[in-house]
Coordinates of C-alpha atoms and ligand atoms in Angstrom, one line a residue:
M1 CA 6.8 -16.1 26.0
R2 CA 5.7 -12.5 26.4
T3 CA 7.6 -12.3 29.7
L4 CA 10.7 -13.9 28.1
F5 CA 10.9 -11.0 25.6
W6 CA 9.6 -8.3 27.9
S7 CA 12.9 -6.4 28.1
L8 CA 13.4 -6.6 24.3
G9 CA 9.9 -5.4 23.8
L10 CA 10.4 -2.5 26.2
A11 CA 13.6 -1.5 24.3
C12 CA 11.7 -1.5 21.0
S13 CA 8.7 0.4 22.3
M14 CA 10.7 3.6 21.9
S15 CA 9.2 3.8 18.4
L16 CA 5.5 3.6 19.4
V17 CA 3.1 3.0 16.6
F18 CA -0.2 3.4 18.5
P19 CA -2.3 1.4 16.0
Q20 CA -6.0 1.8 16.3
T21 CA -8.3 -0.8 14.8
L22 CA -11.0 0.9 12.6
L23 CA -12.5 -2.3 11.2
E24 CA -11.7 -5.9 11.8
T25 CA -13.7 -8.9 10.6
G26 CA -13.1 -12.5 9.6
F27 CA -16.8 -12.7 8.5
E28 CA -17.4 -15.4 11.2
P29 CA -20.6 -16.5 12.9
P30 CA -22.5 -15.4 14.9
E31 CA -21.9 -11.9 13.6
F32 CA -22.2 -13.0 10.0
S33 CA -24.7 -15.6 8.6
L34 CA -24.4 -17.4 5.2
G35 CA -25.9 -15.3 2.5
N36 CA -25.7 -11.7 1.1
L37 CA -22.9 -9.6 2.7
A38 CA -24.8 -6.4 2.1
G39 CA -27.2 -5.8 4.9
Q40 CA -25.1 -7.7 7.5
S41 CA -23.2 -5.9 10.3
G42 CA -23.4 -2.5 8.5
W43 CA -22.0 -3.6 5.2
Q44 CA -23.4 -1.8 2.1
A45 CA -23.2 -2.3 -1.6
F46 CA -23.2 -0.2 -4.8
H47 CA -23.4 -1.6 -8.3
F48 CA -22.5 0.3 -11.5
S49 CA -25.1 -1.6 -13.4
T50 CA -26.3 -5.2 -12.9
P51 CA -25.3 -6.4 -9.4
N52 CA -22.5 -8.9 -9.0
T53 CA -22.9 -11.0 -5.9
A54 CA -20.9 -11.1 -2.6
L55 CA -22.0 -13.8 -0.2
V56 CA -20.8 -14.8 3.2
S57 CA -19.7 -18.3 2.4
D58 CA -18.3 -21.4 4.0
A59 CA -17.0 -22.8 0.7
L60 CA -13.5 -21.5 1.5
A61 CA -11.8 -19.6 4.3
F62 CA -8.3 -18.5 5.1
S63 CA -9.1 -18.9 8.8
G64 CA -12.2 -19.8 10.7
L65 CA -15.3 -21.1 8.9
Q66 CA -16.4 -18.3 6.6
S67 CA -15.2 -15.7 4.2
V68 CA -16.8 -13.5 1.5
R69 CA -17.2 -15.1 -1.9
V70 CA -17.5 -12.7 -4.8
V71 CA -19.1 -14.1 -7.9
P72 CA -19.4 -12.1 -11.2
V73 CA -22.9 -12.0 -12.7
S74 CA -23.6 -12.1 -16.5
G75 CA -24.0 -8.6 -17.9
A76 CA -22.7 -6.9 -14.8
S77 CA -19.7 -4.5 -14.6
S78 CA -18.3 -3.1 -11.3
S79 CA -19.6 -3.7 -7.8
W80 CA -18.4 -2.5 -4.4
W81 CA -19.1 -3.6 -0.8
W82 CA -18.0 -1.7 2.3
K83 CA -18.7 -0.9 5.9
P84 CA -18.5 2.9 6.6
I85 CA -15.4 4.0 8.7
G86 CA -15.3 7.8 8.5
Y87 CA -11.9 8.3 10.2
N88 CA -10.3 11.8 10.0
T89 CA -6.6 11.4 9.6
G90 CA -6.0 15.1 10.0
G91 CA -3.7 14.8 7.0
S92 CA -0.9 12.8 8.7
G93 CA -0.1 9.3 9.8
Y94 CA -1.0 6.0 8.2
I95 CA -4.1 4.0 7.2
T96 CA -3.4 0.4 6.5
V97 CA -5.9 -2.0 4.9
I98 CA -5.0 -5.7 5.3
W99 CA -6.8 -8.6 3.8
D100 CA -6.4 -12.2 2.7
M101 CA -7.5 -12.9 -0.9
Y102 CA -8.0 -16.0 -3.0
L103 CA -8.8 -15.7 -6.6
G104 CA -10.1 -18.8 -8.3
A105 CA -9.1 -19.3 -11.9
G106 CA -11.7 -19.1 -14.8
T107 CA -11.6 -19.3 -18.5
I108 CA -12.9 -15.7 -18.5
Q109 CA -11.7 -13.7 -15.5
A110 CA -12.7 -10.5 -13.7
A111 CA -10.5 -8.0 -11.8
Y112 CA -10.6 -7.9 -8.0
G113 CA -9.2 -5.5 -5.5
I114 CA -9.7 -2.9 -2.8
D115 CA -10.8 0.7 -3.4
C116 CA -10.4 3.4 -0.7
Y117 CA -12.7 6.4 -0.8
D118 CA -13.1 9.8 0.9
P119 CA -16.7 10.9 1.9
D120 CA -17.2 12.8 -1.4
G121 CA -16.5 9.7 -3.5
F122 CA -13.0 10.5 -4.5
R123 CA -10.9 7.3 -4.7
I124 CA -7.9 7.9 -2.4
A125 CA -5.9 4.8 -3.4
A126 CA -6.7 1.4 -4.8
M127 CA -5.2 -1.9 -6.1
R128 CA -6.5 -4.7 -8.2
V129 CA -5.5 -8.1 -9.7
N130 CA -6.7 -7.8 -13.2
N131 CA -8.2 -10.4 -15.5
L132 CA -4.7 -11.4 -16.7
N133 CA -3.6 -11.9 -13.1
R134 CA -1.4 -8.8 -13.1
V135 CA -1.1 -7.0 -9.7
Q136 CA -1.7 -3.3 -10.3
L137 CA -1.9 0.0 -8.4
V138 CA -4.7 2.3 -9.2
Q139 CA -3.7 6.0 -8.9
D140 CA -6.3 8.8 -9.2
N141 CA -5.8 12.5 -9.5
G142 CA -9.1 14.2 -9.5
F143 CA -11.1 12.1 -11.9
T144 CA -8.1 10.9 -13.9
T145 CA -7.1 7.3 -13.3
T146 CA -3.7 5.8 -14.0
I147 CA -3.1 2.0 -13.8
I148 CA 0.5 1.2 -12.6
D149 CA 1.5 -2.3 -13.3
T150 CA 3.8 -3.8 -10.6
G151 CA 5.2 -6.5 -12.9
T152 CA 4.0 -9.1 -10.5
I153 CA 1.7 -12.0 -11.5
Y154 CA -0.7 -13.2 -8.8
P155 CA -1.0 -17.0 -9.0
R156 CA -4.7 -17.9 -9.1
N157 CA -6.0 -20.6 -6.8
T158 CA -3.8 -19.5 -3.9
W159 CA -4.3 -17.3 -0.8
A160 CA -2.2 -14.2 -0.6
R161 CA -2.1 -11.5 2.1
F162 CA -2.2 -7.9 0.8
K163 CA -1.6 -4.6 2.5
L164 CA -2.4 -1.2 1.2
E165 CA -0.5 1.4 3.3
L166 CA -1.7 5.0 2.9
N167 CA 0.8 7.6 4.2
Y168 CA -1.1 10.8 4.6
S169 CA 2.1 12.7 5.6
T170 CA 3.8 12.1 2.3
G171 CA 0.8 11.7 0.1
R172 CA 2.0 8.3 -1.1
F173 CA 0.7 4.7 -0.8
R174 CA 2.4 1.3 -0.9
L175 CA 1.1 -2.1 -2.0
I176 CA 2.5 -5.1 -0.2
M177 CA 1.8 -8.8 -1.1
N178 CA 3.0 -11.6 1.2
N179 CA 5.4 -9.2 3.0
R180 CA 7.0 -8.0 -0.2
E181 CA 6.5 -4.4 -1.4
L182 CA 5.3 -4.4 -5.0
G183 CA 5.1 -0.7 -5.7
S184 CA 3.9 2.7 -4.6
A185 CA 1.9 5.6 -6.0
N186 CA 0.4 9.0 -5.1
L187 CA -2.7 9.4 -3.0
N188 CA -5.4 11.3 -4.8
S189 CA -4.7 15.0 -4.1
A190 CA -8.4 15.8 -4.7
A191 CA -9.4 13.6 -1.8
D192 CA -9.9 15.1 1.7
T193 CA -8.3 13.9 4.9
I194 CA -11.2 11.7 5.9
F195 CA -10.9 8.0 5.2
A196 CA -14.5 7.0 4.5
D197 CA -14.3 3.3 3.6
A198 CA -12.2 0.5 2.1
D199 CA -14.3 -1.4 -0.5
I200 CA -14.2 -4.9 -1.8
W201 CA -14.3 -4.3 -5.5
V202 CA -14.9 -6.5 -8.5
N203 CA -14.8 -5.4 -12.1
N204 CA -16.5 -7.9 -14.4
I205 CA -14.5 -6.4 -17.3
T206 CA -16.1 -8.4 -20.2
G207 CA -19.4 -8.9 -18.5
N208 CA -19.2 -12.7 -18.7
A209 CA -16.5 -13.7 -16.2
N210 CA -16.8 -17.2 -14.8
D211 CA -14.2 -17.0 -12.0
F212 CA -14.7 -16.0 -8.3
A213 CA -12.8 -14.5 -5.4
H214 CA -12.8 -14.9 -1.6
Y215 CA -11.8 -12.2 0.9
D216 CA -11.1 -13.0 4.6
N217 CA -9.5 -11.3 7.6
F218 CA -10.3 -7.8 6.6
R219 CA -8.7 -5.1 8.7
V220 CA -8.3 -1.3 8.6
M221 CA -5.8 0.2 11.0
A222 CA -4.8 3.8 11.8
S223 CA -1.3 4.5 13.2
S224 CA 1.2 7.2 13.6
A225 CA 4.0 5.1 12.1
P226 CA 4.0 2.2 9.6
L227 CA 2.8 -1.1 11.0
P228 CA 5.8 -3.3 11.6
G229 CA 6.6 -5.8 8.9
A230 CA 7.0 -8.5 11.5
D231 CA 3.3 -8.0 12.5
L232 CA 2.3 -11.2 10.7
N233 CA -1.3 -11.5 11.9
G234 CA -2.0 -7.9 11.1
D235 CA -3.2 -6.8 14.5
G236 CA -0.7 -3.9 14.7
C237 CA 1.4 -5.4 17.5
V238 CA 4.5 -7.7 17.2
D239 CA 4.1 -10.3 20.0
D240 CA 4.1 -14.0 20.7
A241 CA 1.3 -14.6 18.3
D242 CA 3.6 -13.5 15.4
L243 CA 6.5 -15.4 16.8
L244 CA 4.4 -18.6 16.8
I245 CA 3.5 -18.1 13.2
V246 CA 7.2 -18.1 12.3
L247 CA 8.0 -21.0 14.5
F248 CA 5.1 -23.2 13.2
A249 CA 6.1 -22.4 9.6
F250 CA 9.8 -22.7 10.2
G251 CA 11.6 -24.4 7.2
S252 CA 8.6 -24.0 5.0
T253 CA 7.8 -21.5 2.2
D254 CA 4.6 -20.2 3.8
P255 CA 4.4 -16.7 2.4
I256 CA 2.5 -15.3 5.5
A257 CA 5.4 -16.3 7.8
D258 CA 8.2 -15.2 5.4
V259 CA 8.8 -11.8 7.0
N260 CA 11.6 -10.7 4.6
G261 CA 9.9 -12.1 1.6
D262 CA 12.9 -14.2 0.3
G263 CA 10.8 -17.3 -0.2
V264 CA 11.8 -19.4 2.8
V265 CA 10.9 -19.2 6.5
D266 CA 14.2 -19.4 8.5
D267 CA 16.2 -17.8 11.2
A268 CA 16.3 -14.5 9.4
D269 CA 12.5 -14.2 9.7
L270 CA 12.7 -15.3 13.3
L271 CA 15.2 -12.6 14.1
E272 CA 13.1 -9.9 12.4
V273 CA 10.2 -10.8 14.7
L274 CA 12.5 -10.8 17.8
F275 CA 14.1 -7.5 17.0
S276 CA 10.6 -6.0 16.4
F277 CA 9.1 -7.6 19.5
G278 CA 6.8 -5.3 21.3
Q279 CA 6.4 -2.8 18.5
G280 CA 2.9 -1.4 18.3
C281 CA 1.8 -3.2 21.5
Ligands
LIG301 CA1 -12.9 -16.1 8.2
LIG302 CA1 0.7 -9.2 15.5
LIG303 CA1 12.4 -15.4 4.8

């Protein structure tokens, strides 16, 4: 298949992306064992007060056997889990955080998302799904936080693939859910050019949430150009693996394979993959 589209790939490689993988994990064995995420494979945790829990779990996974299950604890507020990255962007290019997220419904719900930090603890960019299922951008300027509501409701009890794309050249970031851009905001101008970490974040807003979240296929990529939208598996390269995702989902409504985000997987999505073939590879 790669040979079949080799010439097309060569033509498209004029716009080289040079993606570099800074972090990639599906939380699978043998690297990860069931139990606390913090302490495994360099992952750390910080809790604002009482710790919430993040466990490597086999209760639910987007792919493979395991994912990270975040469960709010009574009386807790915010918790963060991350693996240090420490990549210096030099103030240009892109950092893209990609992950699959499943939020279980509860009668009292927490907010879940991803927070990106610089080494001094300034939040560079962030997103969350709040307790009312609203998908929101979190924009910081110094220590001032602004919540920007995208108007999109995340349907609980489903997997969705999210991307946070930080553009250091323009000082803006975009939030993408299931291949559809939901909004954009400013990077924190007080943050420096080093991308320290992307954190799994829960805010147990009322202190008594009874829902849960799963995170799987967590990636952080650095690139000189935006990762192509047709890179469906999030490895930075549009190749036969992405083509197969569209082919196997053809005719369905699978949001992961719906490249143009119009709700159906059809020849339009196939063409987007073919025309992007070879980008980033
Ligand atoms: Ca997994
Ligand atoms: Ca790919
Ligand atoms: Ca489509």
